[in-house]
CSV table of C-alpha atoms and ligand atoms in Angstrom, one decimal:
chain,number,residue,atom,x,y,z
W,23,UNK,CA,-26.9,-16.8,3.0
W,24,UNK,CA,-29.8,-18.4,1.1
W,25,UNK,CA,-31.1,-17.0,-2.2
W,26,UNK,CA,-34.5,-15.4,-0.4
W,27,UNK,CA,-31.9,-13.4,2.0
W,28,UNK,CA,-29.5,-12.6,-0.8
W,29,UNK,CA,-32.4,-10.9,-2.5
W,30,UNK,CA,-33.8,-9.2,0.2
W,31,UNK,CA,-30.6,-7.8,1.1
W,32,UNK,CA,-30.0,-6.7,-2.4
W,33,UNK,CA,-34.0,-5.6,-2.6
W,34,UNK,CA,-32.6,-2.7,-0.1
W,35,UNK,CA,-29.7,-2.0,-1.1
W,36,UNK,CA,-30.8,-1.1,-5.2
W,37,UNK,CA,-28.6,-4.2,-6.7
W,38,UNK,CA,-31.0,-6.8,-7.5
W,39,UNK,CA,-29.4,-6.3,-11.3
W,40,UNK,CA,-26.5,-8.8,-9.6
W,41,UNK,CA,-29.3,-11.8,-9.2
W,42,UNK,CA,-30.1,-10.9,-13.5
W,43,UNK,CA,-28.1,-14.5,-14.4
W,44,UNK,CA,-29.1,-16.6,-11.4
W,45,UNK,CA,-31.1,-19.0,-12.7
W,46,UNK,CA,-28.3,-19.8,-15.3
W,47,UNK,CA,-25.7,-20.5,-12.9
W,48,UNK,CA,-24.2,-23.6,-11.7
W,49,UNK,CA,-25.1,-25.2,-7.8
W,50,UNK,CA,-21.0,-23.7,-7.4
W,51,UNK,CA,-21.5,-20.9,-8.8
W,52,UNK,CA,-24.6,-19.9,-7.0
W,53,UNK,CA,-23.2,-20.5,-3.8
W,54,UNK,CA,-20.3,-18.6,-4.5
W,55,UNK,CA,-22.3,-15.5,-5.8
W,56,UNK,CA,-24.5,-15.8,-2.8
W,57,UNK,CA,-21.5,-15.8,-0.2
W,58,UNK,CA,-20.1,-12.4,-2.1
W,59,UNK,CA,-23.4,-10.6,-1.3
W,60,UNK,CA,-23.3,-12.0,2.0
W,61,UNK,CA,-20.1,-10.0,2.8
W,62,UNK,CA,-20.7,-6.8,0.5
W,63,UNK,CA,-20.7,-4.4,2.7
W,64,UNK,CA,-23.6,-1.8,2.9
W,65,UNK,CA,-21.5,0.8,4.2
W,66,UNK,CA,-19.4,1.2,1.1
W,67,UNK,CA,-22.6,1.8,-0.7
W,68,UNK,CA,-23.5,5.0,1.7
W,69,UNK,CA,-19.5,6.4,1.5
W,70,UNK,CA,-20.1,6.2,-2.7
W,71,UNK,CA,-23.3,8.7,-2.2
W,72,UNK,CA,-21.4,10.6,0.3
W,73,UNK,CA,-18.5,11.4,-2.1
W,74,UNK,CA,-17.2,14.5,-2.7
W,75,UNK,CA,-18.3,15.7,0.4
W,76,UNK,CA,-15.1,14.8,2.1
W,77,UNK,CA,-14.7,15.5,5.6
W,78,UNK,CA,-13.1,18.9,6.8
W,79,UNK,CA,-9.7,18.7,8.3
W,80,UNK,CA,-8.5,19.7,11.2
W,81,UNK,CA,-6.3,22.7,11.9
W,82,UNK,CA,-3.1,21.9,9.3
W,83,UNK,CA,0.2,23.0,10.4
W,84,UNK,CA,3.7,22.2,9.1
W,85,UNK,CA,6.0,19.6,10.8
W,86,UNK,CA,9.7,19.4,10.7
W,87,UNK,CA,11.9,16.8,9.9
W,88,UNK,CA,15.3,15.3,11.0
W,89,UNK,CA,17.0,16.3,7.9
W,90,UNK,CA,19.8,14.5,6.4
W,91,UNK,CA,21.9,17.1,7.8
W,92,UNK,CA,20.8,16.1,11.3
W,93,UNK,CA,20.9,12.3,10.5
W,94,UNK,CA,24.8,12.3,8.8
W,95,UNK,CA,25.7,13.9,12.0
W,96,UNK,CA,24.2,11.2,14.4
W,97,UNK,CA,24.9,8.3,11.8
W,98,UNK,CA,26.8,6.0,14.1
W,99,UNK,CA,24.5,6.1,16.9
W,100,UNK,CA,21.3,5.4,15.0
W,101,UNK,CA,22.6,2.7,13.2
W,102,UNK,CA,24.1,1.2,16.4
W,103,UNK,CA,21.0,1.4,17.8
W,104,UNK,CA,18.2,0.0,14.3
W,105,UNK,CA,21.1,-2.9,14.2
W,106,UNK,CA,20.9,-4.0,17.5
W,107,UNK,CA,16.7,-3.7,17.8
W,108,UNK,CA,17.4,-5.9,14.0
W,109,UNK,CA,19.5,-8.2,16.1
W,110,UNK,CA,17.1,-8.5,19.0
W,111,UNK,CA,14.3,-9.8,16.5
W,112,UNK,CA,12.6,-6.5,17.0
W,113,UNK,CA,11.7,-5.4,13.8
W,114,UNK,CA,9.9,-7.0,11.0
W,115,UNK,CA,9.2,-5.9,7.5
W,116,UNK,CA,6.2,-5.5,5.3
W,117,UNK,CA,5.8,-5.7,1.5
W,118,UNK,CA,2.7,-4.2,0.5
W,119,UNK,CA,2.2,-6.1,-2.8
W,120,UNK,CA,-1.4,-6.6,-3.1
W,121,UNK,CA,-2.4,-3.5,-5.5
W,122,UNK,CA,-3.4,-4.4,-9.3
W,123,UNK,CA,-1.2,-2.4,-10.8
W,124,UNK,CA,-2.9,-1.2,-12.9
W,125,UNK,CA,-0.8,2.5,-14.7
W,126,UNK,CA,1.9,0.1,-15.3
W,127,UNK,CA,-0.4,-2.3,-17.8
W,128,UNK,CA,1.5,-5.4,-16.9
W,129,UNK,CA,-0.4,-8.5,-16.0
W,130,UNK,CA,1.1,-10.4,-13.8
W,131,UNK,CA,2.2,-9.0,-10.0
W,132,UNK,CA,4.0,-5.6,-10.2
W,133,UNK,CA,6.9,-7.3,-8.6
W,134,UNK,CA,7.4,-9.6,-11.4
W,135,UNK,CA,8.2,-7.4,-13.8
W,136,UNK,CA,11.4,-7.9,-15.5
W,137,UNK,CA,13.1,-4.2,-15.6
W,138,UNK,CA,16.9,-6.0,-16.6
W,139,UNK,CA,18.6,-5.7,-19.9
W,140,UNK,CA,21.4,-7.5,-20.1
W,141,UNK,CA,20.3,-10.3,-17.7
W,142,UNK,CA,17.1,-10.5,-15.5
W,143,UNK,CA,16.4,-8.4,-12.8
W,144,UNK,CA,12.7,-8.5,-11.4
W,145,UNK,CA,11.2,-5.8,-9.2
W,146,UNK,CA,11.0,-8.1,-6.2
W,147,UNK,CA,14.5,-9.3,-6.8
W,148,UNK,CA,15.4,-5.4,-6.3
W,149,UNK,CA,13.8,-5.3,-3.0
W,150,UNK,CA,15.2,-8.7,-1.7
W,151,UNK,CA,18.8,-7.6,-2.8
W,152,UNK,CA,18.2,-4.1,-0.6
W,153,UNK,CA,17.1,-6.0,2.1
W,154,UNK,CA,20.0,-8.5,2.0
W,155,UNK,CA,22.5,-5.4,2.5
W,156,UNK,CA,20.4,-4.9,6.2
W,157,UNK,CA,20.3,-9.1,7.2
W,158,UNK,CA,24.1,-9.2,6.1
W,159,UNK,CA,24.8,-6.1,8.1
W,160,UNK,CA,22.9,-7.8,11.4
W,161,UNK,CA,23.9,-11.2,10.6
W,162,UNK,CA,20.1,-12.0,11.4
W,163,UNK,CA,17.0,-12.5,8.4
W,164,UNK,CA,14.7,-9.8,8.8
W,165,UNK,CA,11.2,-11.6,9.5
W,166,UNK,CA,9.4,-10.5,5.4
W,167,UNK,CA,5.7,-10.6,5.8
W,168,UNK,CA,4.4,-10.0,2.3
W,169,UNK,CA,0.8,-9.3,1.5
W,170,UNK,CA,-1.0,-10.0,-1.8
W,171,UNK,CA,-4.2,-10.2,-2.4
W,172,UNK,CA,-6.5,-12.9,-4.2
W,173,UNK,CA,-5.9,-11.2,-7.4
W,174,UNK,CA,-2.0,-12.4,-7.3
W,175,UNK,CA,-1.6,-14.8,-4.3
W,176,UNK,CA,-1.1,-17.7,-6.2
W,177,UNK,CA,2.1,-16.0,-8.9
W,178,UNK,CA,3.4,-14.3,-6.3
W,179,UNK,CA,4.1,-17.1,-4.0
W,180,UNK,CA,5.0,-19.5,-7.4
W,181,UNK,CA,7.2,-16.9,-8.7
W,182,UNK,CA,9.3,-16.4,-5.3
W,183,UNK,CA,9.3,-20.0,-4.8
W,184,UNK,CA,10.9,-20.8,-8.5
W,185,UNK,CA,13.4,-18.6,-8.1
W,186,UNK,CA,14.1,-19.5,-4.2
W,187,UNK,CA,13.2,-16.1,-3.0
W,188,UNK,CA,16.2,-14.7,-4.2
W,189,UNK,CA,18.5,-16.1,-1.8
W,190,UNK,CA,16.2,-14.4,1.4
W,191,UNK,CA,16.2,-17.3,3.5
W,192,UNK,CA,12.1,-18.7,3.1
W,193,UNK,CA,11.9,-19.5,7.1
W,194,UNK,CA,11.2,-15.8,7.4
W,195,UNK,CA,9.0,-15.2,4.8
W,196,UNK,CA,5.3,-15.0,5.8
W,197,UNK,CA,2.3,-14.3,3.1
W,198,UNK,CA,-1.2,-12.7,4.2
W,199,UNK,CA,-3.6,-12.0,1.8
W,200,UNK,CA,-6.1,-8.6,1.7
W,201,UNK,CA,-9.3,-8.1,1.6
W,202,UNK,CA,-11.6,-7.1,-1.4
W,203,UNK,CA,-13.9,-4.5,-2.1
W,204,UNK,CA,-17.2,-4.0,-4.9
W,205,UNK,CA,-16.4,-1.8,-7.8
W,206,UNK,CA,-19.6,0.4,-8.9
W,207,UNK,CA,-20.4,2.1,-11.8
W,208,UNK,CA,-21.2,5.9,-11.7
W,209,UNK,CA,-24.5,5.4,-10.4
W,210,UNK,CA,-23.4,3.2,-8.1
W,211,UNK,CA,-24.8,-0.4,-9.3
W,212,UNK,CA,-22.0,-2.8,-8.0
W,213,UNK,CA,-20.6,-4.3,-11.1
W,214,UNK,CA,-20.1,-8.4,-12.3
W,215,UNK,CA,-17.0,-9.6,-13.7
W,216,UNK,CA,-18.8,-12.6,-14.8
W,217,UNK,CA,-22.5,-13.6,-14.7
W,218,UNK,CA,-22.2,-15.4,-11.3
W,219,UNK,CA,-19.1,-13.0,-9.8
W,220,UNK,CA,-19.1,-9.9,-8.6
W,221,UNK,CA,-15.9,-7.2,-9.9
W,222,UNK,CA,-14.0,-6.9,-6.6
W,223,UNK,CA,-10.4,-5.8,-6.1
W,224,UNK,CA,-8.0,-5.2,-3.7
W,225,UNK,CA,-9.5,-2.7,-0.7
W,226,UNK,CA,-6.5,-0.4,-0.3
W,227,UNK,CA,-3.1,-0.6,1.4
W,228,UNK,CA,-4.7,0.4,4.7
W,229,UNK,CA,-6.1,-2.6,5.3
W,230,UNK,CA,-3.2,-4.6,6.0
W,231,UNK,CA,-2.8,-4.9,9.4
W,232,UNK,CA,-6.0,-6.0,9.9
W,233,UNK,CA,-5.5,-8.9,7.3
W,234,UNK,CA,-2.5,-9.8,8.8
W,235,UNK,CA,-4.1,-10.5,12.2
W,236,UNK,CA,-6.9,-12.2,10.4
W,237,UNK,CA,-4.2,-14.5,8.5
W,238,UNK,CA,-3.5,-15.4,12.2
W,239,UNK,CA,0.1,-14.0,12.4
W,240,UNK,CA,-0.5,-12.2,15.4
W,241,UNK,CA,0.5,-14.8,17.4
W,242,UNK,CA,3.8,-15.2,15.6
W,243,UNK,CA,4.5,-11.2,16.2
W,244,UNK,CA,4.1,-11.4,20.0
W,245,UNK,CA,5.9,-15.0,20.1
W,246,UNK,CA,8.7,-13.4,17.9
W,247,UNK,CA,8.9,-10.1,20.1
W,248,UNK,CA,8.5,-8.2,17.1
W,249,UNK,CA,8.1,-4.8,18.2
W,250,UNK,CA,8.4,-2.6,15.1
W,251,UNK,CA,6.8,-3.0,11.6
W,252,UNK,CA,8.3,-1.2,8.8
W,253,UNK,CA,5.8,-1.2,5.9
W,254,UNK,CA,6.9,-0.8,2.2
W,255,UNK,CA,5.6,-0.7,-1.2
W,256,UNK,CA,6.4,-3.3,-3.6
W,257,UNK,CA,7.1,-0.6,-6.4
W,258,UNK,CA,10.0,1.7,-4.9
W,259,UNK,CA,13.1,-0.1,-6.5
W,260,UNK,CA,15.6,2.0,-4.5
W,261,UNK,CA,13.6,1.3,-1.1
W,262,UNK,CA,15.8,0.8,1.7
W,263,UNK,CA,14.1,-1.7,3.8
W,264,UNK,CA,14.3,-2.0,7.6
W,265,UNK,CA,16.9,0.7,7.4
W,266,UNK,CA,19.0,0.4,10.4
W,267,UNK,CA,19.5,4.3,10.9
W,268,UNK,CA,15.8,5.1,10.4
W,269,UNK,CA,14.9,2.8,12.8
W,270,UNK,CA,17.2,3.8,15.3
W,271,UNK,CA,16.8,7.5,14.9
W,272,UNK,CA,12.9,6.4,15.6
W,273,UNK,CA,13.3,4.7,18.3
W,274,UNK,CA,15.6,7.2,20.1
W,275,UNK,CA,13.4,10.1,19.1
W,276,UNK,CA,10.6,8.5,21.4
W,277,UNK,CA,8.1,8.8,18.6
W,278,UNK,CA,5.5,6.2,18.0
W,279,UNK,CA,5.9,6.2,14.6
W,280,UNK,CA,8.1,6.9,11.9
W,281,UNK,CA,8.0,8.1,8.2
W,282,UNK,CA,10.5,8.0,5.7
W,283,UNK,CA,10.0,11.9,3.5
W,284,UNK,CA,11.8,13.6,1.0
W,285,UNK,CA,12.2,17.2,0.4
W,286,UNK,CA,9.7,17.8,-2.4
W,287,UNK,CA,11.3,19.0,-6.1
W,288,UNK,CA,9.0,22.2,-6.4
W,289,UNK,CA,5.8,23.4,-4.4
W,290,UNK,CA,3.8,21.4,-6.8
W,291,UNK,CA,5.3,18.2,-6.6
W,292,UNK,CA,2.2,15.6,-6.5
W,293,UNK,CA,3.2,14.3,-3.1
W,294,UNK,CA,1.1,13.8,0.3
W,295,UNK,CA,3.1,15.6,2.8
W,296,UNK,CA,3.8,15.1,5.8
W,297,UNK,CA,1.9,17.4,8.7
W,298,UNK,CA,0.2,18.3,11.8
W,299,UNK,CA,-3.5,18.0,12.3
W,300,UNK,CA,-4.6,19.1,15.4
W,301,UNK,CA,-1.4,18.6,16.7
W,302,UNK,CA,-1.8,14.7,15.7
W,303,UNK,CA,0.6,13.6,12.4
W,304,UNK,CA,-1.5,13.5,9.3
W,305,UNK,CA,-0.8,13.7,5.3
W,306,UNK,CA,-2.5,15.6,3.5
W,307,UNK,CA,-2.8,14.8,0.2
W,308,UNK,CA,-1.6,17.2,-2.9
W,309,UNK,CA,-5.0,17.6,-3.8
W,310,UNK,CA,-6.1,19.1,-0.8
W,311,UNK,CA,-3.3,21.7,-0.6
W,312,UNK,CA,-4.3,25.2,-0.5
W,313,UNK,CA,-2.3,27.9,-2.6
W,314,UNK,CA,-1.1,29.2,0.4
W,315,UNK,CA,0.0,26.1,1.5
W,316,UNK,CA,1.9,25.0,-1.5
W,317,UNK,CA,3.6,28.5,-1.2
W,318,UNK,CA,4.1,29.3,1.9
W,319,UNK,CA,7.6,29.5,2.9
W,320,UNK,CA,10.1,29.7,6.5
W,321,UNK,CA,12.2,32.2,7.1
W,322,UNK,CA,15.2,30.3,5.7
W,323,UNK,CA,13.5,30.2,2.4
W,324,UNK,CA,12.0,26.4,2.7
W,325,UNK,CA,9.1,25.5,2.0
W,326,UNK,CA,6.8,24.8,5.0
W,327,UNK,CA,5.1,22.1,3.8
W,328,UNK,CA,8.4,20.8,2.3
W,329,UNK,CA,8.4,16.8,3.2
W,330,UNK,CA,7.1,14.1,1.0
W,331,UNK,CA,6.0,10.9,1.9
W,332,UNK,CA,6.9,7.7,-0.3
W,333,UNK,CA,5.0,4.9,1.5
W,334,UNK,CA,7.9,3.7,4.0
W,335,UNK,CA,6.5,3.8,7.5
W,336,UNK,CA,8.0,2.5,10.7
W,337,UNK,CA,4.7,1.4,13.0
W,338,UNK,CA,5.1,-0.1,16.8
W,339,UNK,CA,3.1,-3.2,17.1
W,340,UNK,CA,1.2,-2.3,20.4
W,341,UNK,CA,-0.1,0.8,18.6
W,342,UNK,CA,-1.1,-1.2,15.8
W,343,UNK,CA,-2.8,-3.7,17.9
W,344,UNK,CA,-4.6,-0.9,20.2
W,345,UNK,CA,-5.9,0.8,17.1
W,346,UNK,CA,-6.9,-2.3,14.9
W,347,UNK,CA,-10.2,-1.9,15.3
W,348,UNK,CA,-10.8,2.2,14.3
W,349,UNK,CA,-12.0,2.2,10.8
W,350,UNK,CA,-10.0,4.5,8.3
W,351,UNK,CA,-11.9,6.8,5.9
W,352,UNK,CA,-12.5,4.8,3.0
W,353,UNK,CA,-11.5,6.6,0.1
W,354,UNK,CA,-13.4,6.4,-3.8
W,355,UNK,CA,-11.0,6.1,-6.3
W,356,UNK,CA,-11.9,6.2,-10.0
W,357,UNK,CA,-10.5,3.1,-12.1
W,358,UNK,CA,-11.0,0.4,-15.1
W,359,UNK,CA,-12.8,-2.0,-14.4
W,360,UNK,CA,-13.7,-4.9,-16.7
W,361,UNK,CA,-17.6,-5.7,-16.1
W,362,UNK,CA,-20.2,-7.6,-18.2
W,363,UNK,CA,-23.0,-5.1,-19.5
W,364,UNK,CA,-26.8,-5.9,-19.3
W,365,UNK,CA,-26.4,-8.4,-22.4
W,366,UNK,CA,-23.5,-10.7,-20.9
W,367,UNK,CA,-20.8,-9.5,-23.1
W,368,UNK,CA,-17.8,-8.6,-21.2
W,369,UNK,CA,-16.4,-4.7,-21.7
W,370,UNK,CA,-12.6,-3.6,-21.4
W,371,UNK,CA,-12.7,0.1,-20.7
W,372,UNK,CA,-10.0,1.9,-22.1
W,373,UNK,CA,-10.6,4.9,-19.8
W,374,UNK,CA,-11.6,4.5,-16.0
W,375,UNK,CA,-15.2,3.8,-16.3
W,376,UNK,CA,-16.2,2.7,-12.4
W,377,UNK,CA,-15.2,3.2,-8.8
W,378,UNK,CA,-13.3,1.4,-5.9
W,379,UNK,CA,-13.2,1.6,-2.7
W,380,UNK,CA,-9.7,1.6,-0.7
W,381,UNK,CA,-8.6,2.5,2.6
W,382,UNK,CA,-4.9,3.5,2.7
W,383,UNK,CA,-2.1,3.0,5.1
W,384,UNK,CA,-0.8,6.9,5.1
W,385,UNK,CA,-4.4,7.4,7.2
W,386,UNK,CA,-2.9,5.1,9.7
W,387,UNK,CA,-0.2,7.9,10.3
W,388,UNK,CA,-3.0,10.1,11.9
W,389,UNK,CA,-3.7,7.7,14.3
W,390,UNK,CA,-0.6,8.2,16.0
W,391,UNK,CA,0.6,10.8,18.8
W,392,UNK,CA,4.1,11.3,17.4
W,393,UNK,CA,5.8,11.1,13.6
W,394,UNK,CA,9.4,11.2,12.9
W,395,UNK,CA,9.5,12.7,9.4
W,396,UNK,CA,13.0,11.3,8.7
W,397,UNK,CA,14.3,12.7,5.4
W,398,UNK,CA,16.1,10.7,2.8
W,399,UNK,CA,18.4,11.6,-0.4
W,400,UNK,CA,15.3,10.9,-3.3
W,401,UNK,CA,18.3,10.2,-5.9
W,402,UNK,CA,19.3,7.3,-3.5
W,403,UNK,CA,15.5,6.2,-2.4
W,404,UNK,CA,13.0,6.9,-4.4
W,405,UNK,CA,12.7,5.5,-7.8
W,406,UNK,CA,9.0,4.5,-7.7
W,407,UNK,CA,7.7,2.5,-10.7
W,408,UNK,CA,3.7,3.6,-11.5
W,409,UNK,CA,3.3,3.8,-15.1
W,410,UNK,CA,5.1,2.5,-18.2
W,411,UNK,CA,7.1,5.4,-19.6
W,412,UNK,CA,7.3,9.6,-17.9
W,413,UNK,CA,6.9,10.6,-14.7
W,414,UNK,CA,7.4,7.1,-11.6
W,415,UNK,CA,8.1,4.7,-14.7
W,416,UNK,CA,10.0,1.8,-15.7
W,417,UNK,CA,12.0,4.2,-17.8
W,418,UNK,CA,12.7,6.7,-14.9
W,419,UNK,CA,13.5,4.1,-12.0
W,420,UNK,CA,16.0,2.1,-14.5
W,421,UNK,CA,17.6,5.5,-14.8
W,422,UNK,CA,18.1,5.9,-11.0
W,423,UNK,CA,19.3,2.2,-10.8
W,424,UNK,CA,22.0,2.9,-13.0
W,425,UNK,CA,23.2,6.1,-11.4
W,426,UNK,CA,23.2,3.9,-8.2
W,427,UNK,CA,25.1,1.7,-10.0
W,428,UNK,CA,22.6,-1.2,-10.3
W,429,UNK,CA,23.7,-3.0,-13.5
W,430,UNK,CA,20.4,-3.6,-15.4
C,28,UTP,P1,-0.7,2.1,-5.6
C,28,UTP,O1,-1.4,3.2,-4.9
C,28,UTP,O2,0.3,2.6,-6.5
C,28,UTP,O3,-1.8,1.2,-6.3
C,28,UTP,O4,0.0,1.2,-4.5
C,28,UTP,P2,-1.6,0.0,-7.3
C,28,UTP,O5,-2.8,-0.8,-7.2
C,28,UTP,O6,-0.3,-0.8,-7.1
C,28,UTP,O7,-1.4,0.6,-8.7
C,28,UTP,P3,-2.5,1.4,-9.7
C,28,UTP,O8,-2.9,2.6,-8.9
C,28,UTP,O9,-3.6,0.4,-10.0
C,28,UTP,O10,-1.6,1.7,-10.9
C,28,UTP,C1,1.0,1.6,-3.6
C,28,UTP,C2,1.4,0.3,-2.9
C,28,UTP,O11,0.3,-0.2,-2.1
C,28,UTP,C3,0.1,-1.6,-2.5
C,28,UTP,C4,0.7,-1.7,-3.9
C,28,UTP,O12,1.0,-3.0,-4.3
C,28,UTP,C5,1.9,-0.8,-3.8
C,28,UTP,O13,2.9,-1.5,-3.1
C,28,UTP,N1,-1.4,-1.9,-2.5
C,28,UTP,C6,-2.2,-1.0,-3.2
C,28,UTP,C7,-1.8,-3.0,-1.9
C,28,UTP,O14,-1.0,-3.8,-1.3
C,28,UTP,N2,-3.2,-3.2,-1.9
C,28,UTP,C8,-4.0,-2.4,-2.5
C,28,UTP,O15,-5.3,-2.7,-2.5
C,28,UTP,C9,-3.6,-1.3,-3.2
């Protein structure tokens, strides 16, 4: 894109602010500003002045869950079944490790972050060792596709190559990295991080499919015969990860899909759960609970909409592949973002002060016929780390380490 389209694009669009320091910029840095308003696209601009006018959902009813009841009972037989689909190459895994990070305050990838205290013991280190229990299990590596995004590409892969992936054996390990997205200001001028770069971060953990075919890993998913991705986040230090009795218990249930849950601590727990929309899968977020909703009970005294999803989702390949190109609703979510104001000077807002846009991987659930909601012990599972201290923190998931007798 030359500078005559650039500005007629931007002309349209109400961001000709983002030419303001053109003239000052280098031959590089021109190019590279004009390339970044060659792929902004318009569309995000038209969901921002669309907000708040969210789309209705569908008809909302509760959906079970193959409790851990139900699961201790058929233990042996799912297991026999995720270990041999593990053993047959069938299943890969994905680290979703492209977010910023930003609740927790820590600069460098969320998965670096050192949570020992009497020795090291990083967040990715946490995740490898869980894994390690599975490939030791099988006696096969579990093919580890991790995505990052431009933001941390380069520590992430430095960091797991220093300290040798943590004994996971690095033939498996594949990196992809996500796409970015504009950040806007309330009145929805796009914001520049520098004079000749616009503020872009990572677009949501939905994307990642799609990146991953773009990385060109498709190929290596149908040569592999990998059939089944589970998808994980980086920050869940308890995650069990390509857990052989989940994915067995999926793939005798016949479901398409599959979805780790937990059985939420009170009505109000800030949790998407896990439901029916239109008779299709679909989480709905706590935000967009109704009182009756939150309340409403079975006749054995649970709640209805009792199962909570923490970001651990079993996906077929041929489903992914079918729906790869159905765009997800792209969701505006309010953050900091560092910008330079109309003088130059750069500004680091204390308080979220713009907007990004993100799509996210639990809207990938409604695009499936069939869920298994498969419930899991949250004291085992579940020790998410979001923010520095209180509720999902370092100080809460060290805590659950240690009752799993992690030594920290
Ligand atoms: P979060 O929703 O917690 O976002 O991510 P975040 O960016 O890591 O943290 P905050 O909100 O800024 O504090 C849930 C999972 O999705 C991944 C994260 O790395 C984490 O594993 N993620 C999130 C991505 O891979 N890409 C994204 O663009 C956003």
């Amino acid at each position: 894109m030359n500078y005559e389209q650039a500005k007629a694009k931007l002309e349209q669009l109400g961001q000709m602010h983002l030419l303001r320091w053109y003239d000052e910029l280098s031959d590089t840095e021109q190019d590279a500003l004009l390339a970044q308003i060659d792929e902004l696209d318009p569309e995000l601009l038209e969901v921002f002045r669309n907000r708040g006018s969210a789309a209705d959902r569908g008809h909302i009813e509760p959906l079970g869950a193959l409790t851990t009841d139900d699961i201790n009972v058929n233990r042996e037989r799912f297991e026999a079944a995720g270990l041999e689909a593990i053993r047959e190459g069938k299943v890969g895994a994905v680290l979703l490790a492209g977010g910023m990070g930003t609740r927790l305050g820590f600069d460098k990838p969320k998965g670096m972050y050192n949570l020992g205290e009497t020795h090291p013991l990083y967040i990715f280190e946490c995740l490898i060792h869980n894994l390690m229990e599975v490939v030791d299990k099988a006696g096969t590596y579990v093919p580890l596709f991790i995505m990052t995004s431009e933001k941390n590409d380069e520590d992430t892969r430095e960091f797991l190559e220093e300290n040798k992936f943590f004994g996971y054996n690095p033939e498996y390990v594949h990196f992809f990295m996500q796409a970015m997205a504009p950040a806007v200001d309330p009145d929805g001028k796009i914001l520049l991080e520098e004079k000749g770069r616009i503020a872009t971060s990572p677009n949501g953990n939905g994307g990642w499919f799609k990146s991953l075919m773009k990385a060109g890993l498709l190929g290596l998913l149908q040569r592999e015969g990998i059939e089944w991705l589970n998808v994980f986040a980086v920050d869940n230090v308890l995650q069990r990860i390509a857990d052989p009795c989940f994915v067995g218990a999926t793939l005798l249930s016949g479901c398409d899909s599959g979805s780790k849950v937990i059985a939420k601590a009170d009505p109000e727990e800030r949790v998407g759960v896990l439901c029916l929309e239109d008779g299709a899968p679909s989480i709905v977020e706590y935000y967009e609970m109704t009182e009756e909703m939150i309340s409403r009970r079975e006749p054995d005294g649970r709640l209805s909409y009792n199962y909570g999803v923490i970001l651990n989702y079993l996906f077929q390949t041929s489903q992914l592949i079918d729906m790869a190109n159905n765009r997800l609703s792209v969701h505006v979510v309010n953050k900091k973002v560092p910008y330079i104001d109309e003088t130059g000077a750069l500004v680091k807002p204390q308080t979220p002060n713009a907007y990004k846009f993100e799509e996210l991987v639990l809207d990938m659930i409604h695009m499936q016929k069939t869920c298994l909601a498969y419930e899991v012990v949250r004291s085992y599972e579940f020790a998410p780390i979001k923010n520095p201290t209180g509720v999902d923190s370092v100080e809460s998931a060290k805590e659950l380490l240690k009752q799993n007798g992690v030594v920290l």
